[in-house]
Tab-separated table of C-alpha atoms in Angstrom:
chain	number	residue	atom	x	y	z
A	446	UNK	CA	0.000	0.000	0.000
A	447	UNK	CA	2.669	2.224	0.943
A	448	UNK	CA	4.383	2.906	-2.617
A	449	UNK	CA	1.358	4.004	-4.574
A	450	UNK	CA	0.925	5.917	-1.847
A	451	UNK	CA	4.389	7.243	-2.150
A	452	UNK	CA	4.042	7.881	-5.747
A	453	UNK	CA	1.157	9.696	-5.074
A	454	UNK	CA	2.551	12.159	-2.641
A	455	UNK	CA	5.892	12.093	-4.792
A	456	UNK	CA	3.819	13.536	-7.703
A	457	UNK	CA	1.553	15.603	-5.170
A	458	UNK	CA	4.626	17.356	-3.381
A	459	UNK	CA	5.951	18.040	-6.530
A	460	UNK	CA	3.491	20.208	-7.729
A	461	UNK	CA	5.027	23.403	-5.260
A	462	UNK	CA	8.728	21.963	-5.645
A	463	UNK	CA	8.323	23.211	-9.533
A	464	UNK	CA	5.797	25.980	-8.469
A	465	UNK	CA	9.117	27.500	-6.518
A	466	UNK	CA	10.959	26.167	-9.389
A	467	UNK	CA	9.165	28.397	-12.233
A	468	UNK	CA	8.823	31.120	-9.586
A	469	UNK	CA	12.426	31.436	-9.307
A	470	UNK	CA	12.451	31.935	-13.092
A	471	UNK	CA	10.689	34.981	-12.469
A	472	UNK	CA	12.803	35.830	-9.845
A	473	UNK	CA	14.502	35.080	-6.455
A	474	UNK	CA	12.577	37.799	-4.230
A	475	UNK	CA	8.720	36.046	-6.205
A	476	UNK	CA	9.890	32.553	-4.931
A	477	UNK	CA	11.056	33.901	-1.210
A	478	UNK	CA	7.788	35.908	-0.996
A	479	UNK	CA	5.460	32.857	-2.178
A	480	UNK	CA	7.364	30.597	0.204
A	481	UNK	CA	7.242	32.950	3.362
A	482	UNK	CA	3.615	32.399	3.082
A	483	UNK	CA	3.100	28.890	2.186
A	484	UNK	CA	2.296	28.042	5.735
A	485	UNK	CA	-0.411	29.809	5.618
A	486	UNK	CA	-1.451	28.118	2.126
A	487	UNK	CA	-0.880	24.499	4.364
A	488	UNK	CA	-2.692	25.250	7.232
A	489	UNK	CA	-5.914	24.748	4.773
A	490	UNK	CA	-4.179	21.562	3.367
A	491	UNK	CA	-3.398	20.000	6.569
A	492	UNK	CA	-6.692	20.179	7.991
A	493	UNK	CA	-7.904	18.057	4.396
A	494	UNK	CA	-5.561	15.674	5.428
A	495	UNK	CA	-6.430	15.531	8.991
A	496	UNK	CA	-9.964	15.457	8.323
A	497	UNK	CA	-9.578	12.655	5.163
A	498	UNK	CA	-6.954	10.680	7.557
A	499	UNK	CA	-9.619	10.338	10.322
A	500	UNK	CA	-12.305	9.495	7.778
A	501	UNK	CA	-10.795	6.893	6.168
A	502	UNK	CA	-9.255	5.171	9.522
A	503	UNK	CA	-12.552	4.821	11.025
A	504	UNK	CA	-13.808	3.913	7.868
A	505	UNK	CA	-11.187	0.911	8.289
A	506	UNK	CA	-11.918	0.610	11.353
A	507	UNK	CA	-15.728	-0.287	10.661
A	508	UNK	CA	-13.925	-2.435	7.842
A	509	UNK	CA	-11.652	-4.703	9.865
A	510	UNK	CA	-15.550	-5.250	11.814
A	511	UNK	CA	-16.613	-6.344	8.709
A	512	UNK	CA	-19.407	-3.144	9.134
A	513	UNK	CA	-19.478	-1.665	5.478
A	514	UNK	CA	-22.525	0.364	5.299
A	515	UNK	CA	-21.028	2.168	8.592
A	516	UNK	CA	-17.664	2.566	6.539
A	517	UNK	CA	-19.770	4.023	3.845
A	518	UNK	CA	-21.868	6.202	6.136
A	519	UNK	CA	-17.956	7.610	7.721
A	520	UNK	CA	-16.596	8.125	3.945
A	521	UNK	CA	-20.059	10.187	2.673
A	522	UNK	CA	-19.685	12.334	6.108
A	523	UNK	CA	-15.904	12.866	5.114
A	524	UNK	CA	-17.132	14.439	1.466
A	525	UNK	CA	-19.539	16.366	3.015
A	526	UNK	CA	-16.707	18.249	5.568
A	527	UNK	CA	-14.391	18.268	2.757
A	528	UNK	CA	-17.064	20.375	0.721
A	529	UNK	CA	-17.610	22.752	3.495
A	530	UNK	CA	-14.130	23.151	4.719
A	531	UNK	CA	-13.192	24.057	0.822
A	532	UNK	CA	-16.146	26.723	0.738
A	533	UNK	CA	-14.915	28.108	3.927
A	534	UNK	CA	-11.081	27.961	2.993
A	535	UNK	CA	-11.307	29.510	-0.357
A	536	UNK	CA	-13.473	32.404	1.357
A	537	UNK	CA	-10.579	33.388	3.836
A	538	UNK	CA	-7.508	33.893	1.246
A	539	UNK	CA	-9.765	35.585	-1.564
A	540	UNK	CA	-10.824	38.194	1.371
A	541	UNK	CA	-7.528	38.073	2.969
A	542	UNK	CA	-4.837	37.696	0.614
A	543	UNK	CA	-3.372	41.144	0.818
A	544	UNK	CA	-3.120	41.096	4.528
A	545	UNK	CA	-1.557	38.031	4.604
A	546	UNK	CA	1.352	39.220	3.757
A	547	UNK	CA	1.620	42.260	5.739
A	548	UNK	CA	0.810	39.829	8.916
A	549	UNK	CA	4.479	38.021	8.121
A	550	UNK	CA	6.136	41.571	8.265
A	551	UNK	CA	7.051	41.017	4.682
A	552	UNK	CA	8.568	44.103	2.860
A	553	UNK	CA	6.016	45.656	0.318
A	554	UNK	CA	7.408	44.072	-2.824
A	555	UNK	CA	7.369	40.643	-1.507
A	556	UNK	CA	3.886	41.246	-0.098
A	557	UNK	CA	2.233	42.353	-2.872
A	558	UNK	CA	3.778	39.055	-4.614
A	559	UNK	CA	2.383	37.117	-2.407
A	560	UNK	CA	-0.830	38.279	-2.505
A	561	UNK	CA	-1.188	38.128	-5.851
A	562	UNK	CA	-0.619	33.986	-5.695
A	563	UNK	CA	-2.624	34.022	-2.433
A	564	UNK	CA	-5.973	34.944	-4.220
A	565	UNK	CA	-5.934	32.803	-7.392
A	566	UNK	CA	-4.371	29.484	-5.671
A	567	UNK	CA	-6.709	30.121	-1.886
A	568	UNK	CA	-9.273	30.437	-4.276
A	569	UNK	CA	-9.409	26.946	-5.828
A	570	UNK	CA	-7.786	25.783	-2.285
A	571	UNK	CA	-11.247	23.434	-2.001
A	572	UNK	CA	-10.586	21.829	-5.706
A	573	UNK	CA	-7.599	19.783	-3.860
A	574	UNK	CA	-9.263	19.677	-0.323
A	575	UNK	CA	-11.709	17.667	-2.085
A	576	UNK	CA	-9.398	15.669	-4.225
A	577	UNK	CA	-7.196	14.589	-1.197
A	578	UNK	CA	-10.717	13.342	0.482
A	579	UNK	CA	-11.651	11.437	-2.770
A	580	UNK	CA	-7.839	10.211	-2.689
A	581	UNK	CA	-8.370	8.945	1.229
A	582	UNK	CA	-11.694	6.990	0.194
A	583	UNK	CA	-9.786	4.983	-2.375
A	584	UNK	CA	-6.806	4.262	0.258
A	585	UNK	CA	-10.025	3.133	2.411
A	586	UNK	CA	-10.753	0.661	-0.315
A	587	UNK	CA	-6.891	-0.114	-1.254
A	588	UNK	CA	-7.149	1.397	-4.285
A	589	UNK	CA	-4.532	3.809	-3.782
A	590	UNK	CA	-3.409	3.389	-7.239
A	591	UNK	CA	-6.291	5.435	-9.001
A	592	UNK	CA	-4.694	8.221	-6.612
A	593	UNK	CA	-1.244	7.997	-8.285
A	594	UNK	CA	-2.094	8.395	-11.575
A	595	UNK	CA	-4.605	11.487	-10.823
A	596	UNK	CA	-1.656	13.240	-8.932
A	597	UNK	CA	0.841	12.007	-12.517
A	598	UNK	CA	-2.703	14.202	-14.340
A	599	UNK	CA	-2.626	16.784	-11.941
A	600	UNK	CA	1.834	17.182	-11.919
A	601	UNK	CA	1.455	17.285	-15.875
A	602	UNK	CA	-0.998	19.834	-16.421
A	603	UNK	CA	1.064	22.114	-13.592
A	604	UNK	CA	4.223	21.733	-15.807
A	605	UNK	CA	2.389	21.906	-18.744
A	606	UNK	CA	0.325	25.199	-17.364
A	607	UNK	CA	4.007	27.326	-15.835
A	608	UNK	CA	5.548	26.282	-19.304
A	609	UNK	CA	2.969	28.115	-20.945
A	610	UNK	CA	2.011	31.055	-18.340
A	611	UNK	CA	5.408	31.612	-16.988
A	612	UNK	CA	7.607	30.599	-19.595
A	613	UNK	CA	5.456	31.714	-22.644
A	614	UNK	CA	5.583	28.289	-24.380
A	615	UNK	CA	3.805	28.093	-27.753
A	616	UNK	CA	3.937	32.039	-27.854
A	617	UNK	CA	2.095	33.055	-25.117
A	618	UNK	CA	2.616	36.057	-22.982
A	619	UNK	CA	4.072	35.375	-20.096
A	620	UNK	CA	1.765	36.105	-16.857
A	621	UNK	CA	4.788	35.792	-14.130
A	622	UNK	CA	3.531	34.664	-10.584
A	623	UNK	CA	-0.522	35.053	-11.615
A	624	UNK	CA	0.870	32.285	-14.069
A	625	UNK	CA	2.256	29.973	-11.440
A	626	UNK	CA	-1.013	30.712	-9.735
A	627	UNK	CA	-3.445	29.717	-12.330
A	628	UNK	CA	-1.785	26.798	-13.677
A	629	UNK	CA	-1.948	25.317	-9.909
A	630	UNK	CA	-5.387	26.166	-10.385
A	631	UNK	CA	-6.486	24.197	-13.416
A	632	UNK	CA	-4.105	21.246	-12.695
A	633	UNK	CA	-5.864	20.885	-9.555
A	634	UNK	CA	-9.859	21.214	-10.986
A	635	UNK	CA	-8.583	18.519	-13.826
A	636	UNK	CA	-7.102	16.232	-10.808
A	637	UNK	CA	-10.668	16.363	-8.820
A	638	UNK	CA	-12.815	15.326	-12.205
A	639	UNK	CA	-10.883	12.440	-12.673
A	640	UNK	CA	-10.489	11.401	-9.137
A	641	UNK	CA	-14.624	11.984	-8.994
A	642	UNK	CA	-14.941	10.098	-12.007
A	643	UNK	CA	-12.867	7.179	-10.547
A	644	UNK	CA	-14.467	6.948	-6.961
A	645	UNK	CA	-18.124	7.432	-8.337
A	646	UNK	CA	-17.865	4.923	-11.590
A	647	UNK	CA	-14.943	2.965	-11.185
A	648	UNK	CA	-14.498	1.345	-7.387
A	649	UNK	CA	-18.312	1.981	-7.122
A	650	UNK	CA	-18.309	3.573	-3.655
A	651	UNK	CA	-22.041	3.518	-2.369
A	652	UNK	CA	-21.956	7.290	-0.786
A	653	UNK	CA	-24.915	7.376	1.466
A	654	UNK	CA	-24.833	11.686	1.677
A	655	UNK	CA	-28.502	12.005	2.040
A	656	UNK	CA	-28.268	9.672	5.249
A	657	UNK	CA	-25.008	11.064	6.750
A	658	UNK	CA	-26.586	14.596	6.095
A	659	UNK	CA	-29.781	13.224	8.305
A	660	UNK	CA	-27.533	11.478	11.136
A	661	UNK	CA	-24.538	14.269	12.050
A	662	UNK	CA	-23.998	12.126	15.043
A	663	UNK	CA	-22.902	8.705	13.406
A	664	UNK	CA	-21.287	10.704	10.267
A	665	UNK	CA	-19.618	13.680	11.150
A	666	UNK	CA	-19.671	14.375	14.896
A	667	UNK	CA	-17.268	11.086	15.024
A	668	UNK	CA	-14.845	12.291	12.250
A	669	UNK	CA	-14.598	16.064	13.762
A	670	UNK	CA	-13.973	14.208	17.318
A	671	UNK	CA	-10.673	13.074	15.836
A	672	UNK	CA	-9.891	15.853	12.865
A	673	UNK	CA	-10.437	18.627	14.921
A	674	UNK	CA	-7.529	18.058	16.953
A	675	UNK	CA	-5.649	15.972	14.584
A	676	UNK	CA	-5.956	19.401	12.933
A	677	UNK	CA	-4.744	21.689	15.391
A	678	UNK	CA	-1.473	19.248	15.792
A	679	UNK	CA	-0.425	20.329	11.890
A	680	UNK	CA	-2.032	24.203	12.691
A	681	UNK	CA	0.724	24.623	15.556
A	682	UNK	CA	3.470	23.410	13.682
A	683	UNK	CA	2.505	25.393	10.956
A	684	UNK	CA	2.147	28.438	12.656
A	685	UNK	CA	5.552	27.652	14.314
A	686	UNK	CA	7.070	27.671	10.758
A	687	UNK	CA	5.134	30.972	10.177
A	688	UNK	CA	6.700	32.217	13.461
A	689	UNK	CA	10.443	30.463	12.094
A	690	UNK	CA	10.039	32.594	9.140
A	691	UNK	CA	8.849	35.655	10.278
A	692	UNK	CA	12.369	35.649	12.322
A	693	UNK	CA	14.387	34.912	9.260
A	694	UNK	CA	13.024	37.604	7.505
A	695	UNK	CA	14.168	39.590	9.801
A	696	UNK	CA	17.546	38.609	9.005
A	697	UNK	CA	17.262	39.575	5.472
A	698	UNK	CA	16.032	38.000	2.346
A	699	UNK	CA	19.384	35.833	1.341
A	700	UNK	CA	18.591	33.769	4.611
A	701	UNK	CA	14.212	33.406	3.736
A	702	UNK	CA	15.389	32.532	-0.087
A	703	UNK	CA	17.989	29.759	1.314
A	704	UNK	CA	15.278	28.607	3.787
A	705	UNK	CA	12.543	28.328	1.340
A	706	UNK	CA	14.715	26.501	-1.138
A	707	UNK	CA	15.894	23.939	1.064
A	708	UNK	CA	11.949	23.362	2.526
A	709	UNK	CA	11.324	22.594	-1.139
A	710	UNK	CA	14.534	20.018	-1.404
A	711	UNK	CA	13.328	18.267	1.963
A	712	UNK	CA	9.684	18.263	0.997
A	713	UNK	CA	10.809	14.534	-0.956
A	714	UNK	CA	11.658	13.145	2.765
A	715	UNK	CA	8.741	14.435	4.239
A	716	UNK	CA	6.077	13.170	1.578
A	717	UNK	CA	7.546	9.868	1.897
A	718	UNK	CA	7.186	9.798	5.659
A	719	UNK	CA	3.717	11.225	5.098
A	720	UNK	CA	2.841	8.115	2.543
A	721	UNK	CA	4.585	5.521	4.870
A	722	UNK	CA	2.522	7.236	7.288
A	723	UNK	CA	-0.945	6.734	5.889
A	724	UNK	CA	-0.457	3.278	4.662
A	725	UNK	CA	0.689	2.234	7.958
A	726	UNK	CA	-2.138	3.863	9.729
A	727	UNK	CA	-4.565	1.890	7.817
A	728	UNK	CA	-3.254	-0.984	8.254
A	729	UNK	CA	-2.844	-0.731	12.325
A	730	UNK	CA	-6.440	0.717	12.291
A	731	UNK	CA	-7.644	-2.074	10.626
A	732	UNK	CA	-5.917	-4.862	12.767
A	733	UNK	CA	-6.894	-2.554	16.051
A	734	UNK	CA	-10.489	-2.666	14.694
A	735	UNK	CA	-10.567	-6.580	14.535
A	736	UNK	CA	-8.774	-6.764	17.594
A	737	UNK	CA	-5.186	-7.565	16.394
A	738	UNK	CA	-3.226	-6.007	19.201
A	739	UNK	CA	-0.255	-7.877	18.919
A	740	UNK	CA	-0.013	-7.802	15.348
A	741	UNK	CA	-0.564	-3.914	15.700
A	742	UNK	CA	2.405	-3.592	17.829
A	743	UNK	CA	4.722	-5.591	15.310
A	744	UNK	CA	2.760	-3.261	12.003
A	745	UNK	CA	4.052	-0.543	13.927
A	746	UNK	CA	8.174	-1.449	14.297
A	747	UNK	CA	7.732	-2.731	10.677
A	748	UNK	CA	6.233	0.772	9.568
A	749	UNK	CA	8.915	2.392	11.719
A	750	UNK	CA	11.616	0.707	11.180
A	751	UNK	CA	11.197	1.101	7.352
A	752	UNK	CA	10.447	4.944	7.480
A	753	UNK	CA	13.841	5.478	9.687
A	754	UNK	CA	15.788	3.529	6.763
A	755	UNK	CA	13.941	5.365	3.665
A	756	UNK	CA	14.610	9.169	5.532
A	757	UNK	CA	18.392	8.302	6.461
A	758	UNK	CA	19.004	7.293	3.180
A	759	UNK	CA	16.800	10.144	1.052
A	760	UNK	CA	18.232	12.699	3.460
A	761	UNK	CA	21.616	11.935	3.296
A	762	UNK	CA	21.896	11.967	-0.437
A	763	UNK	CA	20.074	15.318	-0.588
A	764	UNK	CA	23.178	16.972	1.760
A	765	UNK	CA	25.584	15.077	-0.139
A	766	UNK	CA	24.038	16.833	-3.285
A	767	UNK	CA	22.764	19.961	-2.178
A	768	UNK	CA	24.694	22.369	-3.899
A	769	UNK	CA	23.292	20.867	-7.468
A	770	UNK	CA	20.151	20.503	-6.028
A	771	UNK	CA	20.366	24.185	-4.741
A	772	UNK	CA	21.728	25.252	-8.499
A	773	UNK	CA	18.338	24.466	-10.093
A	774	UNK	CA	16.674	26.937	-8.319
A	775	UNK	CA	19.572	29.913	-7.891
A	776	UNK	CA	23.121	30.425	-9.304
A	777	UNK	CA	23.000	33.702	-5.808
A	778	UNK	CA	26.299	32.543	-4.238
A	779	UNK	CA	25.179	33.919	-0.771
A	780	UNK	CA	22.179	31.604	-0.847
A	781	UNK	CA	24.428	28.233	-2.348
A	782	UNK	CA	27.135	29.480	0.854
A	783	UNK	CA	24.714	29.314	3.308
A	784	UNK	CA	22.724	26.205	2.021
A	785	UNK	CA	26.002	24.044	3.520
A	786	UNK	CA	24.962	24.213	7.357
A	787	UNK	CA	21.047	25.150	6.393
A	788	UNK	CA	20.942	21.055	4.959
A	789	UNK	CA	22.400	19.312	7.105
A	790	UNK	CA	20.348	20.980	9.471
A	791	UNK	CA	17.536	19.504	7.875
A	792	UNK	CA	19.470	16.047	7.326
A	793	UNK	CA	19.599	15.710	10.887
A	794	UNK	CA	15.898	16.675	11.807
A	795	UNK	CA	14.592	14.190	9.356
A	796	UNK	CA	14.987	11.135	11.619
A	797	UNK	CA	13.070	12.514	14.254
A	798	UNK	CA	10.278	13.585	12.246
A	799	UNK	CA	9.593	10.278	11.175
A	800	UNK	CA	8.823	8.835	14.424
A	801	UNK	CA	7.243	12.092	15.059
A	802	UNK	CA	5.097	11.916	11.954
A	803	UNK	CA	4.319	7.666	11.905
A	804	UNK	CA	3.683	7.067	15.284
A	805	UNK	CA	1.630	10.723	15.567
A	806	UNK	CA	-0.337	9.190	12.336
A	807	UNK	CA	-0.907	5.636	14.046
A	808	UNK	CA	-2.426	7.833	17.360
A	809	UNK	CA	-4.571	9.996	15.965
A	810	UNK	CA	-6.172	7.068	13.446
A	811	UNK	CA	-6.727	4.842	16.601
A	812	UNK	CA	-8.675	8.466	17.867
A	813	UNK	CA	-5.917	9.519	20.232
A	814	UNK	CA	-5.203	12.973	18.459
A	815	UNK	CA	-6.386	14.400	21.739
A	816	UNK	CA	-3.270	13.292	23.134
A	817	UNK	CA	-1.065	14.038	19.949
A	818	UNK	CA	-2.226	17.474	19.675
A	819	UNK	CA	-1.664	18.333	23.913
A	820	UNK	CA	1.938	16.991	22.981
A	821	UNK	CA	2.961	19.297	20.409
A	822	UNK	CA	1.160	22.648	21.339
A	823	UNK	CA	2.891	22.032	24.893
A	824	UNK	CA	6.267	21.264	23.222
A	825	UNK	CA	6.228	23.903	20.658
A	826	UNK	CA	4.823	27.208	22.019
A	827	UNK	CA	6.146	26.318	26.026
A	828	UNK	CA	9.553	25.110	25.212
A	829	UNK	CA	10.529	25.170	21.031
A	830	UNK	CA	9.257	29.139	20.162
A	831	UNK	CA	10.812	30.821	22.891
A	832	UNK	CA	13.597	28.550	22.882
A	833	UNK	CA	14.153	29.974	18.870
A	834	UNK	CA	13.646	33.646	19.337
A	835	UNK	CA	16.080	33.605	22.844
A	836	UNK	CA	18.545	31.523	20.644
A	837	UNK	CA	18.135	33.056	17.336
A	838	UNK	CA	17.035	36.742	18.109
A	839	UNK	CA	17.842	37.609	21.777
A	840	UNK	CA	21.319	36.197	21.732
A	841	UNK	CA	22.386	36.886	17.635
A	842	UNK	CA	22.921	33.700	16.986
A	843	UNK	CA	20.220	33.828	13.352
A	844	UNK	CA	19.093	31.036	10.992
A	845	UNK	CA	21.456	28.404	12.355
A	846	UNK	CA	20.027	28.456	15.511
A	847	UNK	CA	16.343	28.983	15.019
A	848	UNK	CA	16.524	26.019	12.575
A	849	UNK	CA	17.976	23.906	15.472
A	850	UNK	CA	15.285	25.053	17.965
A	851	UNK	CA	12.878	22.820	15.036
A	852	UNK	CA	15.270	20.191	15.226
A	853	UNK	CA	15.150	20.188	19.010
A	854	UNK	CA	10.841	20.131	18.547
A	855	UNK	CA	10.824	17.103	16.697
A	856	UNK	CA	13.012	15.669	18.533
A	857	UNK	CA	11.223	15.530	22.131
A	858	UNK	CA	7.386	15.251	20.303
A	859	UNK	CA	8.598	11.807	18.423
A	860	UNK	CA	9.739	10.569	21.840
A	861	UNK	CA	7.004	11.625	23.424
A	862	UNK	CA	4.537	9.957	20.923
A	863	UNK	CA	6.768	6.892	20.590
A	864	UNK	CA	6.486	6.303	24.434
A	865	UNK	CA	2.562	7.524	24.474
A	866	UNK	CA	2.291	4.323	21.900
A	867	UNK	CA	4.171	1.925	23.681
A	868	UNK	CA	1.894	2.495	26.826
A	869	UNK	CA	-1.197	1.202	25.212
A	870	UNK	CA	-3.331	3.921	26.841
A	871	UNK	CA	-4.240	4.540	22.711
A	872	UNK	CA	-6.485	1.082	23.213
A	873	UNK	CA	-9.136	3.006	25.144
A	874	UNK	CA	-9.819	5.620	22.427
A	875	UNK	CA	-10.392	3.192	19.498
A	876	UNK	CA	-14.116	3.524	17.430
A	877	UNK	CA	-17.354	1.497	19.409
A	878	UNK	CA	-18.625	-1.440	17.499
């Protein structure tokens, strides 16, 4: 399950790696001002994620019971949130796309950049809310496949889209970061019809939304009880990025460019912890579900032990190469100088976000995200934040050492959820029959 999956998010995650890739063609100060935002831009897809995670694991949850017309009624409640989360999404960046910038203390040029990807992408924010929850219904039924080769759609029409609106392919005027913008746009509408098309007339899923619509309690109350704060676990992180970047800015743009471009590098390590992530969960969910605790426990090393491997060898090759790998997006020699320390940084965070990221996964599917989400707001706001700004502000010590205070965040959250697993306390949280 895990590698269609991983192709999935490989194509997925490359869809803002050549986003930042084309915007550097316009220029380095367009990609640095779309990438001091993002955060804001994954706050929206985080809480899809959260919400079509939760979905789908008590879907297979109801599964592994053998109870399919209670999976169905947990899948048609998950469409219906993803609709209404998109509606209320899109609404917030068209209204507040110029302030959004202005909130990161960005200077004027890079603001007004920003805002002008801000409308056009938050806009059509709900077309991929809604594919990732048609994506998380055909992980529910193992057909994870179908959701590799609508992400393979989706990555082609992007490239396709920048070539034309950024690059002025085939003659046409080039529309600079509105172009990045719009091409995001389309690729992602094209994605959803196909993925609709797939999960209506292909697997066949029976979506009971007239019945989930009549019983909020059975269809969405449960999926909110464990996307909610699922959600706010990726919301404080990403608002501690926001608060990361909003310090580097203040340490010029040379250090925000070099920090953006190496997020965009590292994005391949994360999205393959992310896909490791979600097949694993299923897979515990379902053996939790039908009672399986021993086999959950030895799912879980297996998922573990597999993610550690994958990230120790992705990340090491990526600070072995990271000056080419740095060279496709900017020949600046300040930003290649300083991309030395800024990667192996990130080389050496990317173990601990793995256990952070599977065994946070495994919790929250077996409806522990109470727990996951108390962990991280505690760790990052009480100890991580102020241990950044005293570090990297207060004392002078800039992006080296508020990088490290992220290192340091994953580092004690992972143990923390590791242990939290180990404890079995997660058993009492699992779905009624």
């Amino acid at each position: 399950m895990a590698l269609p999956i991983f192709g999935e998010f490989m194509l997925n995650m490359s869809v803002p790696v050549f986003d930042a890739l084309f915007l550097s063609q316009v220029s380095d100060q367009a990609a640095a001002s779309v990438g001091a935002v993002m955060p804001w831009f994954s706050m929206a897809i985080v809480f899809f994620s959260a919400t079509g995670i939760a979905g789908a694991s008590l879907a297979s949850q109801y599964m592994g019971k053998q109870n399919y017309p209670r999976a169905n009624l947990m899948l048609a409640g998950l469409v219906i949130l993803g609709v209404l989360a998109g509606l209320l999404c899109g609404t917030f960046f068209v209204t507040q796309a110029n302030n959004i910038g202005q909130w990161m203390s960005l200077p004027n040029g890079m603001s007004d950049l920003a805002a002008e990807y801000l409308v056009l992408a938050g806009a059509g924010i709900g077309f991929m809310g809604l594919r990732m929850t048609l994506a998380n219904i055909c992980n529910a039924y193992g057909r994870s496949y179908w959701n590799t080769i609508s992400a393979a759609l989706m990555l082609i029409t992007n490239i396709l889209g920048n070539g034309i609106l950024v690059l002025g392919w085939f003659g046409a005027s080039p529309m600079g970061v509105t172009g990045v913008a719009l091409a995001s746009l389309i690729a992602w509408a094209l994605s959803l019809s196909f993925s609709l098309v797939v999960v209506l007339f292909l697997i066949k899923v029976k979506l009971p939304l007239a019945d989930a619509l009549m019983q909020p309690s059975k269809s969405l109350k449960p999926i909110l009880k464990i996307a909610v704060p699922s959600a706010l676990e990726p919301f404080s992180y990403q608002s501690f990025v926001m608060v990361m970047n909003l310090m580097i800015v203040q340490l010029g743009e040379t250090s925000i460019t070099v920090r953006i471009y190496a997020l965009n590098i590292y994005v391949y390590c994360t999205m393959m912890l992310v896909a490791l992530g979600i097949a694993n969960t299923m897979l515990v969910t379902q053996l939790a579900g039908a009672g399986h605790f021993d086999r959950c426990h030895q799912q879980m090393r297996q998922g573990l032990r597999w993610g550690l491997i994958a990230v120790a060898i992705v990340a090491s090759l990526i600070f072995i190469f990271h000056q080419p790998l740095l060279g496709i997006f900017t020949n600046n020699p300040e930003v290649l100088a300083l991309g030395l320390v800024v990667c192996l940084i990130h080389s050496i965070n990317e173990p601990f976000r793995a256990i952070n990221i599977i065994s946070g996964n495994v919790l929250r599917g077996c409806g522990d995200a109470v727990f996951v989400t108390g962990n991280a707001i505690a760790v990052t706001w009480l100890f991580s934040v102020p241990l950044a700004y005293v570090m990297g502000v207060h004392f002078g010590f800039g992006l080296y050492a508020i990088l490290l205070a992220g290192v340091v965040d994953e580092c004690l959250r992972s143990q923390i959820n590791w242990r939290r697993w180990k404890s079995d306390k997660w058993k009492r949280k699992l779905a009624p029959d």
